[in-house]
Short mmCIF file of C-alpha atoms in Angstrom, two decimals:
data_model
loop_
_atom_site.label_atom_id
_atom_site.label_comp_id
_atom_site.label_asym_id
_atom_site.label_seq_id
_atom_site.Cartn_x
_atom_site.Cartn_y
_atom_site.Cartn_z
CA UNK E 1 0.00 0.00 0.00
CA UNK E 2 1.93 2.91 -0.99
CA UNK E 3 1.70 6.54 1.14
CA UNK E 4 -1.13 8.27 -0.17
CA UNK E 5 -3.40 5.18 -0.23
CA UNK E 6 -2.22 4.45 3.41
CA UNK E 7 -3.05 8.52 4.63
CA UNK E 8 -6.39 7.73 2.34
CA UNK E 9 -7.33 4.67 4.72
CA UNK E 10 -6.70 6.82 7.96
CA UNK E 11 -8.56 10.01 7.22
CA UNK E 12 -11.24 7.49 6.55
CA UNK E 13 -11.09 5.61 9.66
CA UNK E 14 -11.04 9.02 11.98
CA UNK E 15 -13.55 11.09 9.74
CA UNK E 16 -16.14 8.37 7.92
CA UNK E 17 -17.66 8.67 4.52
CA UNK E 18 -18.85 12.14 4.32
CA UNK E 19 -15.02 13.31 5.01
CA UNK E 20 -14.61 14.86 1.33
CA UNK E 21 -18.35 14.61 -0.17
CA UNK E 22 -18.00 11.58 -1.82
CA UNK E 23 -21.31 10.93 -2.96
CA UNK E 24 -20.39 7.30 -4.50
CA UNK E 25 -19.56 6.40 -0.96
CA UNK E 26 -22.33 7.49 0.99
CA UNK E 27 -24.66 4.95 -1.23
CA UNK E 28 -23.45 2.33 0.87
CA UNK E 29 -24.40 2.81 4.67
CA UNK E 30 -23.11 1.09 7.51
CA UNK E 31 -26.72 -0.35 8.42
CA UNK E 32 -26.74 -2.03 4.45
CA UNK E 33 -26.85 -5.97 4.52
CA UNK E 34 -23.78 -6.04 2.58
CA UNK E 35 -21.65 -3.91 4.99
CA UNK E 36 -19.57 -6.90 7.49
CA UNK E 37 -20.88 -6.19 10.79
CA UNK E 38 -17.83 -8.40 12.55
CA UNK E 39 -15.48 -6.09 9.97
CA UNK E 40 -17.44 -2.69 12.35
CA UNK E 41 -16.69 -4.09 15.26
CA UNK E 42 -12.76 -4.87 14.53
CA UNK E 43 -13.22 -8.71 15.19
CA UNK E 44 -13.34 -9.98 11.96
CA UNK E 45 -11.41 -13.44 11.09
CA UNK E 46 -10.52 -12.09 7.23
CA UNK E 47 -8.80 -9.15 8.49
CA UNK E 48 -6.94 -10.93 11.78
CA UNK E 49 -5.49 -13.81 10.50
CA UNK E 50 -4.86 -12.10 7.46
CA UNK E 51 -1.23 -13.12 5.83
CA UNK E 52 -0.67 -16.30 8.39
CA UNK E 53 -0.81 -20.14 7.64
CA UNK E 54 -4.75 -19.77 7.85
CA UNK E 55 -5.58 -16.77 5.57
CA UNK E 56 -9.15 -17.43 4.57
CA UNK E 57 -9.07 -14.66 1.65
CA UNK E 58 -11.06 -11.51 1.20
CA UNK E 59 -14.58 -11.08 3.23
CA UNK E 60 -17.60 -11.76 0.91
CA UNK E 61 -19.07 -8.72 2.75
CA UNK E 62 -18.14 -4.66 2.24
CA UNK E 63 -15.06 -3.98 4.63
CA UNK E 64 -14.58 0.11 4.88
CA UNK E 65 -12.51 1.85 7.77
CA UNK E 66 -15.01 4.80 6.66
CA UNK E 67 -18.06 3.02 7.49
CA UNK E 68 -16.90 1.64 10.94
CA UNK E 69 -15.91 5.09 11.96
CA UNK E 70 -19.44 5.94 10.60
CA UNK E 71 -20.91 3.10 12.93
CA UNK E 72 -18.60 4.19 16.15
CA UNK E 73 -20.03 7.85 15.62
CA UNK E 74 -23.78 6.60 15.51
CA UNK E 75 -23.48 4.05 18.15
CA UNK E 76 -22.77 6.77 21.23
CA UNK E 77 -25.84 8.23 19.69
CA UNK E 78 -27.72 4.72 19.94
CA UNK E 79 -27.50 1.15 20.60
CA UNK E 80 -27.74 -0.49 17.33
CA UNK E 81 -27.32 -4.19 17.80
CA UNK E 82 -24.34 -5.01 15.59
CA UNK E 83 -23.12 -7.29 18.23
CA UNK E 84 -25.68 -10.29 17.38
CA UNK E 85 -24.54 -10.74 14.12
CA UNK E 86 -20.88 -10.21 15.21
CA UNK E 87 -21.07 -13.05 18.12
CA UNK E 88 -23.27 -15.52 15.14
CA UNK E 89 -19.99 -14.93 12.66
CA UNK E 90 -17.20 -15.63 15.47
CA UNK E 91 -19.12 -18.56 17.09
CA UNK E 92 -19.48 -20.21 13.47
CA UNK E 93 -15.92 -19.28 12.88
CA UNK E 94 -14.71 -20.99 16.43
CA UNK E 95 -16.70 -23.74 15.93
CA UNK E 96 -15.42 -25.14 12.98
CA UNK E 97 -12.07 -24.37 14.34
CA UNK E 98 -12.74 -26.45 17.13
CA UNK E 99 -14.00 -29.17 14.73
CA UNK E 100 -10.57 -29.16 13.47
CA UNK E 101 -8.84 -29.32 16.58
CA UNK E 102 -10.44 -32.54 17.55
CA UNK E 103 -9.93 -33.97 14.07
CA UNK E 104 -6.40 -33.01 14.38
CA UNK E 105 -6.05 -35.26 17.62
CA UNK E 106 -8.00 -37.75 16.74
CA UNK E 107 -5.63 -38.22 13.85
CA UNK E 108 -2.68 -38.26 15.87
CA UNK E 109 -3.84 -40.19 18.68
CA UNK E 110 -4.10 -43.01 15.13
CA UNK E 111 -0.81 -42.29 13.88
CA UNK E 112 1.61 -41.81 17.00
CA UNK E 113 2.65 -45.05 18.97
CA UNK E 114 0.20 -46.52 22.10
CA UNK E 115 1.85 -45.26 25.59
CA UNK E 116 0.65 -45.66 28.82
CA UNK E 117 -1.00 -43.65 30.79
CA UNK E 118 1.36 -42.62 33.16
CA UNK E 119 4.11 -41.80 30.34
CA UNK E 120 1.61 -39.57 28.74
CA UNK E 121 1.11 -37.65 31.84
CA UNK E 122 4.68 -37.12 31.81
CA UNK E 123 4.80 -36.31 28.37
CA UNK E 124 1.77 -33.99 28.94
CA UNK E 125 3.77 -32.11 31.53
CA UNK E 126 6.89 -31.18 29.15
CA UNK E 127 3.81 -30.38 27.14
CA UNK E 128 2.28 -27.78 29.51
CA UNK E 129 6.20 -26.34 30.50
CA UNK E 130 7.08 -25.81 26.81
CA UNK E 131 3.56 -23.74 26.31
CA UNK E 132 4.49 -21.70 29.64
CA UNK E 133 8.32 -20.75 28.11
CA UNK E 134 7.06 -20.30 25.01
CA UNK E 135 4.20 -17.54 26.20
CA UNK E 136 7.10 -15.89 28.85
CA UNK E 137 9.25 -15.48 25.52
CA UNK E 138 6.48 -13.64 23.23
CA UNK E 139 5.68 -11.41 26.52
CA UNK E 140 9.40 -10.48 26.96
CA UNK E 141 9.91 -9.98 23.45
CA UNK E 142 7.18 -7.40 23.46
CA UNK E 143 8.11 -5.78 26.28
CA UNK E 144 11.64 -5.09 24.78
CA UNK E 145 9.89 -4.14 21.78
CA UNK E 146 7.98 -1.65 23.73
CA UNK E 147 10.85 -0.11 25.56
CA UNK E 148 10.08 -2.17 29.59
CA UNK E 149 13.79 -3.69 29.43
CA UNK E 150 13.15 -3.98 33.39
CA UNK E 151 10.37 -5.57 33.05
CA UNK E 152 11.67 -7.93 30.08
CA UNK E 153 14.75 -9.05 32.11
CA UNK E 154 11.85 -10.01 34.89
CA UNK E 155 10.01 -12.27 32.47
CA UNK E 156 13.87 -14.27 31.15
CA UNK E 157 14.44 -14.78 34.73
CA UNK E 158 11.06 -16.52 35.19
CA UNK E 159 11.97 -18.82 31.59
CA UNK E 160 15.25 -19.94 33.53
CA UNK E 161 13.07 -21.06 36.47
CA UNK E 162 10.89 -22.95 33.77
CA UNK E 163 13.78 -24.25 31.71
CA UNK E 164 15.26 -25.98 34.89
CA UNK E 165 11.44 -27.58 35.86
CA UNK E 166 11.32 -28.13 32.04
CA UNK E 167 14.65 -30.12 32.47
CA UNK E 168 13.75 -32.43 35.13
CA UNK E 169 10.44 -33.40 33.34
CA UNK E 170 12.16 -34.44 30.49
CA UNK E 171 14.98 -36.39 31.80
CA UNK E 172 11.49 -38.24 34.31
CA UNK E 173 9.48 -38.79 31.07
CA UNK E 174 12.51 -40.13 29.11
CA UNK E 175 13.77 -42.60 32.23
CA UNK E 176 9.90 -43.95 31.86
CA UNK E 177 10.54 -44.68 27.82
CA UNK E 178 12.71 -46.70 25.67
CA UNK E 179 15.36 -44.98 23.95
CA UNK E 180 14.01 -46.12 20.91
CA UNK E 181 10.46 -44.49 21.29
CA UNK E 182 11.94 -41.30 23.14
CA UNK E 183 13.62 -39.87 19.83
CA UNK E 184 10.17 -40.28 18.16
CA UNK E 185 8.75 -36.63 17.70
CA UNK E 186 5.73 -36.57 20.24
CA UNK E 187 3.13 -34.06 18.64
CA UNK E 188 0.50 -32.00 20.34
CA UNK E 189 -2.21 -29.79 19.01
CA UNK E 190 -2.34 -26.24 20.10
CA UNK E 191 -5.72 -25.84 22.16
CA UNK E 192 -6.52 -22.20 20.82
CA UNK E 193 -5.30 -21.85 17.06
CA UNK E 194 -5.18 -26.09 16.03
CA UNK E 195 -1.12 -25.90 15.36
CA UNK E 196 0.87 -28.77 15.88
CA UNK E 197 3.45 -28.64 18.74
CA UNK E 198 6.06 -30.66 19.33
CA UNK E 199 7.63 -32.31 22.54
CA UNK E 200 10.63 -31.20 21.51
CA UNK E 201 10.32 -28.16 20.18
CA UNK E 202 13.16 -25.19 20.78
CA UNK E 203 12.53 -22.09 22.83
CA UNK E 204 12.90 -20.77 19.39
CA UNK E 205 10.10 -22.40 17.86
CA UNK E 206 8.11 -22.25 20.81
CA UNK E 207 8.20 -18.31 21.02
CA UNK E 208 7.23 -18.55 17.53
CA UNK E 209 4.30 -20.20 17.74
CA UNK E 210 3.22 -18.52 20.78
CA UNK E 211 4.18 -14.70 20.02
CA UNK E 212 3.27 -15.25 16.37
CA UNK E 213 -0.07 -13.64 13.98
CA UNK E 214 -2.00 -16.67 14.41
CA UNK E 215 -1.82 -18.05 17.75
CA UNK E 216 -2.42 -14.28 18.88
CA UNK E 217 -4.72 -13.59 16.37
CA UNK E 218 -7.02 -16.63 17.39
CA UNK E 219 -7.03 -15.32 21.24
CA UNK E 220 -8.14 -12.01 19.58
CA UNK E 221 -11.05 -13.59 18.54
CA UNK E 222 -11.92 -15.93 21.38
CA UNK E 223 -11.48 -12.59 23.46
CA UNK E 224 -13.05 -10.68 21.37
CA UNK E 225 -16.22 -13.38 21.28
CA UNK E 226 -16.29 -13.63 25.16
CA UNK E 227 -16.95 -9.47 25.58
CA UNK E 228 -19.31 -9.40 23.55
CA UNK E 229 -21.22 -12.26 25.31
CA UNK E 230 -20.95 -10.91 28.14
CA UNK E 231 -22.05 -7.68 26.89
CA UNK E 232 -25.05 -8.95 25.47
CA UNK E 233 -25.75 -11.33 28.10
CA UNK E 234 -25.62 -7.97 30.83
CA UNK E 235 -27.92 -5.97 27.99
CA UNK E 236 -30.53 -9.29 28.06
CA UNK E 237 -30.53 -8.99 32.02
CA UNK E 238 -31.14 -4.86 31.67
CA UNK E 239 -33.87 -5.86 29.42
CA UNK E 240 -35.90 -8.14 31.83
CA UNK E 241 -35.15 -5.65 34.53
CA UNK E 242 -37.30 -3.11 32.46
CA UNK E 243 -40.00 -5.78 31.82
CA UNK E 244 -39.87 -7.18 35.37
CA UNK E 245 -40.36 -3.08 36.48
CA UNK E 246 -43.65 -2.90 34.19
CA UNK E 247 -44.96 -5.84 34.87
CA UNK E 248 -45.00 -4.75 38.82
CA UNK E 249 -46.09 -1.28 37.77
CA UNK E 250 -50.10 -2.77 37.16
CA UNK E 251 -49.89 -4.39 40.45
CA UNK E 252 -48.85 -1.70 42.00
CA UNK E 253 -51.37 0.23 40.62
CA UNK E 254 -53.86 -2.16 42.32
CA UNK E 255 -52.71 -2.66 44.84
CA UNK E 256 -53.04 1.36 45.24
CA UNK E 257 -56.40 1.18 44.00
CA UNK E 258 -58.40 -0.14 47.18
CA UNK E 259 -56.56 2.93 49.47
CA UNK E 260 -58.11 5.17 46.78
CA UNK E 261 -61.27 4.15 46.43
CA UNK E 262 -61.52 4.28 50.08
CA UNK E 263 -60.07 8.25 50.06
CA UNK E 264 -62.39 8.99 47.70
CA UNK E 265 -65.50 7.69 49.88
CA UNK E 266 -64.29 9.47 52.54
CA UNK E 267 -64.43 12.90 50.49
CA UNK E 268 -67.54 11.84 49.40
CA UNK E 269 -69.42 11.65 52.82
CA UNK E 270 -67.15 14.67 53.44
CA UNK E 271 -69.20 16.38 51.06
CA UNK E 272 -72.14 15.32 51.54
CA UNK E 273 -72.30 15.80 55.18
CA UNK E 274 -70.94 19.74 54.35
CA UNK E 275 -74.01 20.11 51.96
CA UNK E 276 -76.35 18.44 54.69
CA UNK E 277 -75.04 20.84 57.01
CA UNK E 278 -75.61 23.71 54.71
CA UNK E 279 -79.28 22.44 53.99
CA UNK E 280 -79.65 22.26 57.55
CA UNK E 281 -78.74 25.96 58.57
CA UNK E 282 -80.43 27.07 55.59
CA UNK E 283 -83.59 25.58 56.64
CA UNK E 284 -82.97 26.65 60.07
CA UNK E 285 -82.57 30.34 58.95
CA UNK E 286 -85.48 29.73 56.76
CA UNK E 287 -87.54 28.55 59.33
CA UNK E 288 -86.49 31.27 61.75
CA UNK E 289 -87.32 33.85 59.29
CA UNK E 290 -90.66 32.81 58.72
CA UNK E 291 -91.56 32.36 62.60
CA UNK E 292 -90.01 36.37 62.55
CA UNK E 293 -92.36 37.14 59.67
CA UNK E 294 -95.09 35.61 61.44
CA UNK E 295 -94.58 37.56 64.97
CA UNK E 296 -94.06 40.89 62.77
CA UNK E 297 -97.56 40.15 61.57
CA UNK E 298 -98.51 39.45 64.27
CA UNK E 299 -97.67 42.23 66.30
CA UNK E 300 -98.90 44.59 63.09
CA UNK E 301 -102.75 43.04 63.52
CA UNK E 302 -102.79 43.82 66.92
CA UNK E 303 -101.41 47.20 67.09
CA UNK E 304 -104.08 47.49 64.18
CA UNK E 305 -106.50 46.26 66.41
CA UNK E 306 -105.69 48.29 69.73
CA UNK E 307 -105.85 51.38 67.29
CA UNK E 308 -109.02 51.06 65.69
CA UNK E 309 -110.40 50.07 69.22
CA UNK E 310 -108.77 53.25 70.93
CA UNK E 311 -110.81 55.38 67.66
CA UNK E 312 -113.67 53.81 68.76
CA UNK E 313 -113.22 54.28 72.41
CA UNK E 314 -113.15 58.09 71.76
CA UNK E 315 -116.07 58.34 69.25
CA UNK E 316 -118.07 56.72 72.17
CA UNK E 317 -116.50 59.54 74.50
CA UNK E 318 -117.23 62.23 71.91
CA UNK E 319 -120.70 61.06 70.93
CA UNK E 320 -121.91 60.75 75.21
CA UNK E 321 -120.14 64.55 75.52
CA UNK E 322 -122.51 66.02 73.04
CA UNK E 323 -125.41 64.53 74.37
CA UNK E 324 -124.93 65.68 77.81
CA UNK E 325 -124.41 69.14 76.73
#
């Protein structure tokens, strides 16, 4: 890839499609069918084991650096779900690799002379110490790489303390064998990436095989498979949180129900005995103005009375007067 084409592909990973108006790119969204969702997430197998002994070739699906930065700028907006198709891909992927790993021993377990159990424990053991140098050699090679010589020296000191265990084991597991069978290459096949190992392999080979593109590469992927498990598994327990929450919610709601149905009875007779009260006093004052109206007329008709019986009176007087005189 020469220099522009290599400044191209990183102003397209930081920026995303619409970085210089290219309409011809912006066709293609991140959310199309076509687009690799494992290739947005940075776990595809294509692109990881890319150039090693298992190079599977170019992706049937659309692989763009522009359209993943596209998809990590929309997905702090909102969750879009690109992990389910990601964790179908990689579990397909480790399956079959698995499948070949079992083939693989089953094929050697034909080939390679019968031992007895106790020899291959032994043999099992150098096993397990080679795999333990091996990984202590990629880690101190990339920590020189990195600039941690401290931290480097550290890790070859711990590969002496394994070379001398390493030692012992073989010299037990070749006491326990004929020297006929113990020059026979004893073959093992790598757990994570399905690579043959062998008992006798060189610190050389071993850091390799351990610090190399594929075995690495393959606990990239079985890495990257178990986050996004886990993320989806902790998403799928959020999820019935939220459902568990409504589905209380209605209960609830009943449960409040009875208390409110009860406060609003109690308003009710609240009111009701307010407005009896009010009917009450009105009557009250109602009747009390009537027996007031009744007195008034009462005491009207007989002042009435008295006065047209005091007229009277004094007619009588008047009339006697005149005939006396």
């Amino acid at each position: 890839m020469s220099a522009q084409a290599q400044m191209r592909a990183l102003l397209d990973q930081l920026m995303g499609t619409a970085r210089d108006g290219d309409e011809t790119r912006q066709r293609v969204k991140f959310t199309d069918e076509r687009v690799c969702k494992s290739h947005l997430l940075n776990c595809c197998p294509h692109d990881i084991l890319s150039g090693t002994r298992m190079d599977l070739g170019e992706c049937s699906k659309i692989h763009d650096l522009a359209l993943r930065a596209d998809y990590e700028i929309a997905s702090k907006e909102r969750d879009l779900f690109f992990e389910l198709d990601a964790v179908d891909h990689l579990e397909s992927f480790i399956a079959d690799c698995d499948r070949r790993t079992e083939l693989a021993k089953k094929r050697l377990a034909e080939t390679q002379e019968e031992i007895s159990a106790e020899v291959a424990a032994k043999a099992e053991k150098v096993h397990e110490l080679n795999e333990e140098i091996g990984k202590l050699l990629a880690k101190a090679e990339q920590l020189g790489a990195e600039g941690n010589v401290d931290e480097a020296q550290k890790v070859l000191q711990e590969v002496e303390k394994v070379r001398s265990t390493k030692k012992d084991a073989e010299e037990e597991y070749r006491n326990s064998m004929p020297a006929s069978s113990f020059q026979q290459q004893k073959l093992r096949v790598c757990e994570v990436c399905s690579a043959y190992l062998g008992l006798h392999d060189n610190d050389r080979r071993l850091a390799d095989h351990f610090g190399g593109k594929l075995h690495l590469g393959f606990i990239q992927i079985r890495e990257k498979l178990d986050q996004l498990k886990s993320r989806e598994h902790k998403r799928s327990r959020s999820r019935e949180r939220r459902t568990r929450r409504r589905s209380r919610s209605p209960s609830r709601e009943k449960r409040r129900s009875p208390s409110r149905e009860r406060e609003r009875r109690r308003r009710h007779r609240s009111r009701s005995r307010s407005r009896g009260h009010r009917h009450s006093h009105e009557q009250s004052s109602r009747h009390k103005s009537s027996r007031d109206r009744e007195r008034s007329s009462r005491d009207e008709s007989r002042e009435r009375r008295d006065g047209v019986n005091g007229r009277s009176d004094s007619r009588r007087g008047d009339d006697r007067g005149s005939g006396d005189f």
